[in-house]
Short mmCIF file of C-alpha atoms and ligand atoms in Angstrom, two decimals:
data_model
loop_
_atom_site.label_atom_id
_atom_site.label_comp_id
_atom_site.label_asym_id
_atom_site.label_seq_id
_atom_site.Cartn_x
_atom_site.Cartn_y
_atom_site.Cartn_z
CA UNK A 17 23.66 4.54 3.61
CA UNK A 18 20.94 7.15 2.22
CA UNK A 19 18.90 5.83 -0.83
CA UNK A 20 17.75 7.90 -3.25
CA UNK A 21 14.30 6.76 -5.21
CA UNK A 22 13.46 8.30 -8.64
CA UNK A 23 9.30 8.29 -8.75
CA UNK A 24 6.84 10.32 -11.35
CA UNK A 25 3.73 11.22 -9.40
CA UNK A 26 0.47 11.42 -11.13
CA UNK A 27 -3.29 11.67 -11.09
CA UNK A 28 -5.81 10.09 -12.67
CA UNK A 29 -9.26 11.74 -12.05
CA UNK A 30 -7.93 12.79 -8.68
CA UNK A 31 -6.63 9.69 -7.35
CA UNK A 32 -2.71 9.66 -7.49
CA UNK A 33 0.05 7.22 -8.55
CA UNK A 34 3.13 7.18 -7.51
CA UNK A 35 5.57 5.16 -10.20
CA UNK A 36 9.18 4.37 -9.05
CA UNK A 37 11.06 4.62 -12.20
CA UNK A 38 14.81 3.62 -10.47
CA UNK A 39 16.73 3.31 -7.45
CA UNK A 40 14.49 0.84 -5.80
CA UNK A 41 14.84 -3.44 -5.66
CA UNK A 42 17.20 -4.79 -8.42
CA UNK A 43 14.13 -5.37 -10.83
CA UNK A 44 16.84 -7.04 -13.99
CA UNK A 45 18.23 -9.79 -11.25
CA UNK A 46 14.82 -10.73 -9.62
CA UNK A 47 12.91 -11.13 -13.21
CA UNK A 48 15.49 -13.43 -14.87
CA UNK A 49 15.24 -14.80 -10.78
CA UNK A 50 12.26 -16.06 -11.14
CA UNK A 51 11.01 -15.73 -14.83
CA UNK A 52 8.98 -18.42 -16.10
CA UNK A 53 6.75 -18.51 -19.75
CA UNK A 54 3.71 -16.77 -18.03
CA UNK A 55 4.51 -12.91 -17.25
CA UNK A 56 1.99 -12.90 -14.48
CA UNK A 57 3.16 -16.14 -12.63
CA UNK A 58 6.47 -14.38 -13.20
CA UNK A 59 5.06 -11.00 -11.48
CA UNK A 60 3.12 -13.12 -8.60
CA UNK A 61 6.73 -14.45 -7.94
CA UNK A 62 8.02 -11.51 -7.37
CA UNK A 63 5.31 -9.53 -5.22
CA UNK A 64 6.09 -12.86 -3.08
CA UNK A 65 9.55 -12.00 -3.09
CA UNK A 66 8.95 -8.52 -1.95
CA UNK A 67 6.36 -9.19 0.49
CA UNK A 68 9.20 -10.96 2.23
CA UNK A 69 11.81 -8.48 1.58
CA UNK A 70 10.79 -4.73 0.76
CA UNK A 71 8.00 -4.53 3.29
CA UNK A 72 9.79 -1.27 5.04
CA UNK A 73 10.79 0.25 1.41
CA UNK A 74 6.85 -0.29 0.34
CA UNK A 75 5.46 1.50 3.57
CA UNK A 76 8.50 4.33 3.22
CA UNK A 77 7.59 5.16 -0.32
CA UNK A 78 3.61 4.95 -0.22
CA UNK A 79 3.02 5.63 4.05
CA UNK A 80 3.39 9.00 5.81
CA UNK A 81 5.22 11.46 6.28
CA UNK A 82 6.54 11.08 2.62
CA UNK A 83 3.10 9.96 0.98
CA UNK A 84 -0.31 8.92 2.36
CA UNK A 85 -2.61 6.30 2.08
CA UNK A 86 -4.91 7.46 -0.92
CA UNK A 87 -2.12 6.99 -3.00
CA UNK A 88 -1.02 3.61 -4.83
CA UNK A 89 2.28 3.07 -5.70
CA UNK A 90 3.99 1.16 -8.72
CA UNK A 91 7.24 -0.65 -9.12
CA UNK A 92 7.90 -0.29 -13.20
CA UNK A 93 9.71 -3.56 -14.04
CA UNK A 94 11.36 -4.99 -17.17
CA UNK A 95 8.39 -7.07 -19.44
CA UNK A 96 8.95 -10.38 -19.59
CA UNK A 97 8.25 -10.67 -22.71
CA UNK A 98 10.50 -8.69 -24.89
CA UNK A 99 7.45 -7.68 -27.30
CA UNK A 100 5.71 -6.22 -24.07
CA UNK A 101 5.93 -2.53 -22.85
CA UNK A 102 6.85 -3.62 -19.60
CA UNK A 103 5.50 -4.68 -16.37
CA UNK A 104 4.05 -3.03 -13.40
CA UNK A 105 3.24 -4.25 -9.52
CA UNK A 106 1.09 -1.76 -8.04
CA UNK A 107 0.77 -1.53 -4.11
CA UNK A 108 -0.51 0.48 -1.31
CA UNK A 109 -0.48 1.51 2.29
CA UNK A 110 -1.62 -1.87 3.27
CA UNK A 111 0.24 -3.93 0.72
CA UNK A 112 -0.29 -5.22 -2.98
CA UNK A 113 -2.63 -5.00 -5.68
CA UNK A 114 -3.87 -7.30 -8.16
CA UNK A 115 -4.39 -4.39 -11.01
CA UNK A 116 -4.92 -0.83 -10.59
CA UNK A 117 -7.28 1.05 -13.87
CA UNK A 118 -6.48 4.55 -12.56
CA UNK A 119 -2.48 3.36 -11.93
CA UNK A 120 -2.25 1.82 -15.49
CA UNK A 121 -3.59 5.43 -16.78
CA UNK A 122 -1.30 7.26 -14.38
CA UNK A 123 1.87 4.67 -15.42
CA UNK A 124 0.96 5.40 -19.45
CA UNK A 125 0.88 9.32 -19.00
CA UNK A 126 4.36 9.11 -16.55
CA UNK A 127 5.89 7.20 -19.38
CA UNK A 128 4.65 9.82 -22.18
CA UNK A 129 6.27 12.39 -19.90
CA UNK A 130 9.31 10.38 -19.46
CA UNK A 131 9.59 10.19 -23.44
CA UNK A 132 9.72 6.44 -23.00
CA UNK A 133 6.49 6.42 -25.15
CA UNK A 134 4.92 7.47 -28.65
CA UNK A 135 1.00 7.51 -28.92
CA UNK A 136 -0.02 3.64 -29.60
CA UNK A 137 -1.16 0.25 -28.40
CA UNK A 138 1.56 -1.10 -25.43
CA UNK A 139 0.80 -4.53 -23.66
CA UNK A 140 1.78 -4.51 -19.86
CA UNK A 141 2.24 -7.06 -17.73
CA UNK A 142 0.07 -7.30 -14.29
CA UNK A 143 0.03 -9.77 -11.89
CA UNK A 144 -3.42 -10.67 -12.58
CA UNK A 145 -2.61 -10.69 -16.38
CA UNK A 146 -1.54 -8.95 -19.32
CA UNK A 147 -3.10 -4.98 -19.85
CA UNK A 148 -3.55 -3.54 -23.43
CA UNK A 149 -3.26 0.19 -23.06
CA UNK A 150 -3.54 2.81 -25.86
CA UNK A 151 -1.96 5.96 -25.33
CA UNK A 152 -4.10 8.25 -26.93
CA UNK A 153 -2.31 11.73 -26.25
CA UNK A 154 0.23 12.77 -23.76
CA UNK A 155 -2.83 12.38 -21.12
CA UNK A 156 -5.31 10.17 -22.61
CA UNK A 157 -5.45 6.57 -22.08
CA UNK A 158 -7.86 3.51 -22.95
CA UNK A 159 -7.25 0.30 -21.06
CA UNK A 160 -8.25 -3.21 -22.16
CA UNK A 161 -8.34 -4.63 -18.85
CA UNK A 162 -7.87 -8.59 -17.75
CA UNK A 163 -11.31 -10.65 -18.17
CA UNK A 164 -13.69 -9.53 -15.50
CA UNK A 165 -16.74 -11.33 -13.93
CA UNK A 166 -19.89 -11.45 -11.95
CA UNK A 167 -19.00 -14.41 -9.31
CA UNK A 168 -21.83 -13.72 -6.92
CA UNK A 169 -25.33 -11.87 -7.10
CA UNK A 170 -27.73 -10.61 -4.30
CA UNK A 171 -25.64 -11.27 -1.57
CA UNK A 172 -26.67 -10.37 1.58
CA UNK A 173 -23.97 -8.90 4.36
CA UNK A 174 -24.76 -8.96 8.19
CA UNK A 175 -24.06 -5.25 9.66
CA UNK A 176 -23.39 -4.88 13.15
CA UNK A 177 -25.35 -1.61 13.87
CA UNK A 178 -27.93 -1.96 11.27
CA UNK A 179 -29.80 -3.76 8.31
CA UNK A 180 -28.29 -6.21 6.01
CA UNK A 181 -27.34 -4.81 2.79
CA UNK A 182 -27.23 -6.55 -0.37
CA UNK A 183 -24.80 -6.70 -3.17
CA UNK A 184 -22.45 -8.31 -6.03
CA UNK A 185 -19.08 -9.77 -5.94
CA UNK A 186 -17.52 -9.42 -8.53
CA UNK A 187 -13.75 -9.62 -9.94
CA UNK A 188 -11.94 -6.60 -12.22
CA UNK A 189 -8.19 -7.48 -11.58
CA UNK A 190 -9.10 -7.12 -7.86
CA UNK A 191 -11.95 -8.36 -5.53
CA UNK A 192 -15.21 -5.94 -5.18
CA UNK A 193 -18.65 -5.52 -3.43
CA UNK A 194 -21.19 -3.35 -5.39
CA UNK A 195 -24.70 -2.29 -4.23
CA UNK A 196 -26.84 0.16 -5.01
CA UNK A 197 -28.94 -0.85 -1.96
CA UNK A 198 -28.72 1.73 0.79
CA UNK A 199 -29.64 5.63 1.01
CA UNK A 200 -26.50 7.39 1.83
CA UNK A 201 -25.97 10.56 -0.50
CA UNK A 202 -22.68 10.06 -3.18
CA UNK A 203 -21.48 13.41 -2.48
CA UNK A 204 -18.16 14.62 -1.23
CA UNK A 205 -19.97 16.27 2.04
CA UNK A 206 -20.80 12.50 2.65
CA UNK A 207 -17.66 11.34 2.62
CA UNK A 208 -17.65 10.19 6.61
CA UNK A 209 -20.88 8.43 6.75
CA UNK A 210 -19.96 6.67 3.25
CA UNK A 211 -16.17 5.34 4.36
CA UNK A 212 -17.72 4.66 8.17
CA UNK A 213 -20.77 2.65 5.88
CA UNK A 214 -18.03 1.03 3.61
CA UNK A 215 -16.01 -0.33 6.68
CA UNK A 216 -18.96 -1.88 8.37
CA UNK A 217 -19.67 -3.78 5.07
CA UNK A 218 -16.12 -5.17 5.01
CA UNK A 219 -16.20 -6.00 8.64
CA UNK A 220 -19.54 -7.64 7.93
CA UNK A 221 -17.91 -9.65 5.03
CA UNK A 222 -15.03 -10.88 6.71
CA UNK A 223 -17.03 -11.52 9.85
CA UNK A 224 -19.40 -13.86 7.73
CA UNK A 225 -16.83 -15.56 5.78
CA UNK A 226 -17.88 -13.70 1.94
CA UNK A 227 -14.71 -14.23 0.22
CA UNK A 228 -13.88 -14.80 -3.57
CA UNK A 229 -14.13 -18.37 -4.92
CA UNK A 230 -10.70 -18.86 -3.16
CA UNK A 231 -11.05 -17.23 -0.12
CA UNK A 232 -9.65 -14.01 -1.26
CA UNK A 233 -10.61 -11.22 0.81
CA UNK A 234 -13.32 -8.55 -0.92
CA UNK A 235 -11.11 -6.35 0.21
CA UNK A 236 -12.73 -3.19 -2.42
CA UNK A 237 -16.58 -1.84 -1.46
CA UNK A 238 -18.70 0.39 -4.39
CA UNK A 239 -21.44 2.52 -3.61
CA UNK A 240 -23.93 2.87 -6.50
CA UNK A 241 -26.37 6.27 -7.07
CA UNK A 242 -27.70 6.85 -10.71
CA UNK A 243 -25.54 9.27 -12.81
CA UNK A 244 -26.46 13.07 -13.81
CA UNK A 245 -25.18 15.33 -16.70
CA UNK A 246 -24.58 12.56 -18.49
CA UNK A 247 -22.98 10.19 -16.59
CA UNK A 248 -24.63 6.78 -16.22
CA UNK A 249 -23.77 5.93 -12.50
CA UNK A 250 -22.14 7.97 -9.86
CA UNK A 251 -20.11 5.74 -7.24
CA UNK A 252 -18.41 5.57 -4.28
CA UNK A 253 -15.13 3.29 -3.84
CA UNK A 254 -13.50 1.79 -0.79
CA UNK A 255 -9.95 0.87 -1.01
CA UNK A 256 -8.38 -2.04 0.79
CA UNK A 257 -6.26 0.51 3.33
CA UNK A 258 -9.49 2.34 4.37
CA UNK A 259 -9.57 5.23 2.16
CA UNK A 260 -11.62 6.26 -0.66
CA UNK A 261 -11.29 6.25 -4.81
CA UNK A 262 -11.30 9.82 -6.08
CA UNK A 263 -11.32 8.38 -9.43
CA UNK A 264 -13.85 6.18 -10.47
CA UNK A 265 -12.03 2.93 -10.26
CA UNK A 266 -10.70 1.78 -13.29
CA UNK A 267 -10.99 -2.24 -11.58
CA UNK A 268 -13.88 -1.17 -10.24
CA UNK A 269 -15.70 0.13 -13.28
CA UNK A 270 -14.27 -3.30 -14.61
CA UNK A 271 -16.22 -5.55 -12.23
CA UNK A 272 -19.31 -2.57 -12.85
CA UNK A 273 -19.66 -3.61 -16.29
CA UNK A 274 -19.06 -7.55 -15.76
CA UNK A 275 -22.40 -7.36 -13.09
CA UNK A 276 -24.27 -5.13 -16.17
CA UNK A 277 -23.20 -7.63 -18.86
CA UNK A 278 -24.34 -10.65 -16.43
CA UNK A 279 -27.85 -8.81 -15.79
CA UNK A 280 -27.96 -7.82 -19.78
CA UNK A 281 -28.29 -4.61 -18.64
CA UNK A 282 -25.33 -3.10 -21.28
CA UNK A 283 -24.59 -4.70 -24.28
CA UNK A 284 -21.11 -5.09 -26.04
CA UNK A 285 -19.61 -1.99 -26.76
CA UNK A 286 -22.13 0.25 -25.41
CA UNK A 287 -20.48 3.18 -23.66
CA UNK A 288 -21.09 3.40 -19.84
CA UNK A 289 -19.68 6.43 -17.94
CA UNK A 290 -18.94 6.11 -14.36
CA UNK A 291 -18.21 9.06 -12.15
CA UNK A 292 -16.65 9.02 -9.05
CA UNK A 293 -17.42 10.76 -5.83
CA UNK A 294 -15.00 13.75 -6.75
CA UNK A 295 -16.89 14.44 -10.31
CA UNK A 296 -14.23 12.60 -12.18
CA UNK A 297 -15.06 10.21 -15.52
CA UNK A 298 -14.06 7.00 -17.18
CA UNK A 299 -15.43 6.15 -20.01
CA UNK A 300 -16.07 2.27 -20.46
CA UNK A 301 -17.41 -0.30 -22.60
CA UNK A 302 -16.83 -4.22 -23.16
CA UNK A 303 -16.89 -7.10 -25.03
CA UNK A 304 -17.19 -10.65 -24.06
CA UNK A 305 -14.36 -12.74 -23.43
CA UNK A 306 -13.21 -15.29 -25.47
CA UNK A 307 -9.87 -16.74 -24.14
CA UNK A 308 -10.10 -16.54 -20.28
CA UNK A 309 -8.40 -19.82 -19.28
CA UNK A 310 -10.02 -20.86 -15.74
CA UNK A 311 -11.77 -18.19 -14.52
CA UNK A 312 -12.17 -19.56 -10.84
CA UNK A 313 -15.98 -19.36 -9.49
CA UNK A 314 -17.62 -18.33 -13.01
CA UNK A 315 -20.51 -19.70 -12.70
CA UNK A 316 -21.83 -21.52 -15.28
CA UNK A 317 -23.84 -19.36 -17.91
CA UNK A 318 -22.22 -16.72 -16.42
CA UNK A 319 -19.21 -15.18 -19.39
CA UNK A 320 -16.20 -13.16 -18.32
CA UNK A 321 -15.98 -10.38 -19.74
CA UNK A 322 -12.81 -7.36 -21.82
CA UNK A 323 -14.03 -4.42 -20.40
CA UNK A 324 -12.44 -1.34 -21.48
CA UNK A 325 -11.82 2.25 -19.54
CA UNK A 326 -10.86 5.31 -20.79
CA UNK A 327 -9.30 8.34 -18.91
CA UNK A 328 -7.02 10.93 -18.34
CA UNK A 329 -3.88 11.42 -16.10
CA UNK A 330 -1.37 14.23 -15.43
CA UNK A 331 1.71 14.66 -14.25
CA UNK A 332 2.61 16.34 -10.31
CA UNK A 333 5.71 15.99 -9.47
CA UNK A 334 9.34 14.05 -11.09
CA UNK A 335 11.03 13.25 -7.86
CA UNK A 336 14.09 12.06 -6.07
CA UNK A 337 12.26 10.62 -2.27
CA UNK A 338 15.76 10.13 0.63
CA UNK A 339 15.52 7.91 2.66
CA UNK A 340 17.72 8.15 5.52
CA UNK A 341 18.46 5.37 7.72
CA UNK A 342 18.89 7.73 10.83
CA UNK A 343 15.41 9.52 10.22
CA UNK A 344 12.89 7.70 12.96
CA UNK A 345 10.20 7.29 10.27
CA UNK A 346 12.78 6.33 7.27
CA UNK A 347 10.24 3.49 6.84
CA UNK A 348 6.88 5.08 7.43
CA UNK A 349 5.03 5.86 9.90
CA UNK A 350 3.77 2.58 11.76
CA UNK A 351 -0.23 1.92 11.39
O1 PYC B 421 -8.41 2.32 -10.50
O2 PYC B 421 -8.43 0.14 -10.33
C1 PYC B 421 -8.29 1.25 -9.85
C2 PYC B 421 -7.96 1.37 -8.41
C3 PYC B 421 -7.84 0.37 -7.50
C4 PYC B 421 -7.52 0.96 -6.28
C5 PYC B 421 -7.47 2.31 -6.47
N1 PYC B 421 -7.74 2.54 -7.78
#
């Protein structure tokens, strides 16, 4: 049988979301499935569920030849909490995401387009936790992300072909290594020797065993220059499925600020922008946290913190993807 998939693409500073607003898993029957009183258990339950189940509907919508694998997709699900906007599960061409800063900007403005939404404060429901997002116009959004944190600083990674580089781990609703501590140019005509760079640190990590307190995988790598026109920091981003951020990261600006707050480098509500490689801006700021539950592998003295990103997104395309079952690649193309 052909299947028909409703999605609103977007962009947020460059780097696109694709939301599937219907025809997709039966999101109603798996919440009340597996709802429980916490939203994200609920949400973990079900990327579990869909890990086992939706693997070639994942890679269809998000892998060649209908999409590629810059883009993150998102499945828009009922809240469970009735006084929540509603929840979202963001994945990729490799699989799932914990949170997504540039997806929760490009969900916001889909929603404004859809009508679905007024300007005003919505909570959303993650995975990793609960999202406050203001919509601030039709394109404008602020997120007040889950608690982020500094786990590890001045760790060094092993290369293969050259020097060990040192860096942060840090959490912002997914895993990241930030350093400052090499000389490659932050410019898009460097975007070869910065992804080829990038890879060698994650092979370095996972050769060496650096993993989150857990053993989570770092599976995100930031490249740090200093800002210009007015920007603070320029970066570089390295996403899980090996290709690059052309926004600035909206987790990754997240676990940015906790290492600054750590260092006392920024101070509460102090406005840090971060630009990406591409010349695009979030605008970000935090305070500390003050109800983080168990924040595994915070160190002690060490406090999570809100951060808060601001940024734009715009609508490309409202579109009905077909998938069918006699097309050779109705799941993707294989990686
Ligand atoms: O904006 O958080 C983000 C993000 C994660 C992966 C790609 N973008």
């Amino acid at each position: 049988m052909i299947q028909q998939i409703q999605v609103i693409d977007s962009h947020t500073g460059g780097e696109p979301t694709r939301l599937v607003i219907s025809g997709g898993p039966e999101f109603d029957q798996l919440m009340a499935r597996f709802r429980t009183n916490s939203a994200p258990e609920t949400l973990q339950q079900v990327v579990a569920f869909l890990e086992q189940n939706f693997e070639p509907l994942r890679r269809g919508i998000i892998c060649e030849p209908r999409c590629s694998e810059h883009w993150v997709g998102a499945w828009l699900l009922p809240p469970v909490d009735p006084a929540h906007l509603c929840g979202v599960i963001f994945f990729n061409n490799v699989g799932y995401l914990g949170m997504c800063g540039h997806g929760t900007i490009g969900l916001m403005a889909s929603l404004a387009f859809l009508d679905r939404v007024q300007p005003g404060r919505y909570l959303v429901e993650t995975p990793v936790g609960v999202v406050a997002t203001e919509l601030l116009d039709s394109h404008q959004v602020r997120i007040g992300n889950v608690p982020s944190y500094l786990y590890r600083q001045h760790v060094e990674v092993p290369l293969s072909n050259r020097n060990p580089i040192t860096g942060d781990l840090a959490w912002g609703g997914n895993w990241f290594f930030l350093s400052s501590d090499h000389s490659l140019e932050v410019e898009m005509s460097n975007l070869a020797a910065l992804t080829q760079f990038s890879l060698e640190i994650q092979a370095g990590m996972e050769a060496n065993g650096i993993c989150g307190p857990t053993g989570e995988r770092i599976d995100h790598v930031e490249l740090f220059v200093p800002g210009r026109d007015g920007a603070n920091s320029r970066s570089f981003v390295l996403c899980p499925g090996g290709a690059y951020d052309r926004s600035p990261c909206g987790t990754g600006t997240s676990a940015k600020l906790a290492c600054l707050a750590a260092e006392g480098k920024l101070q509460p509500g102090e406005v840090w922008v971060q630009e990406s490689v591409t010349g695009s801006r979030f605008h970000a700021s935090y305070q500390w946290a003050t109800n983080t539950g168990a924040l595994a592998g915070l160190a002690s003295g060490v406090r999570a913190i809100t951060p808060t990103v601001q940024g734009s997104a715009f609508v490309m395309g409202d579109t009905t993807l077909v998938f069918d079952p006699r097309d050779l690649f109705v799941d993707g193309i294989p990686v």
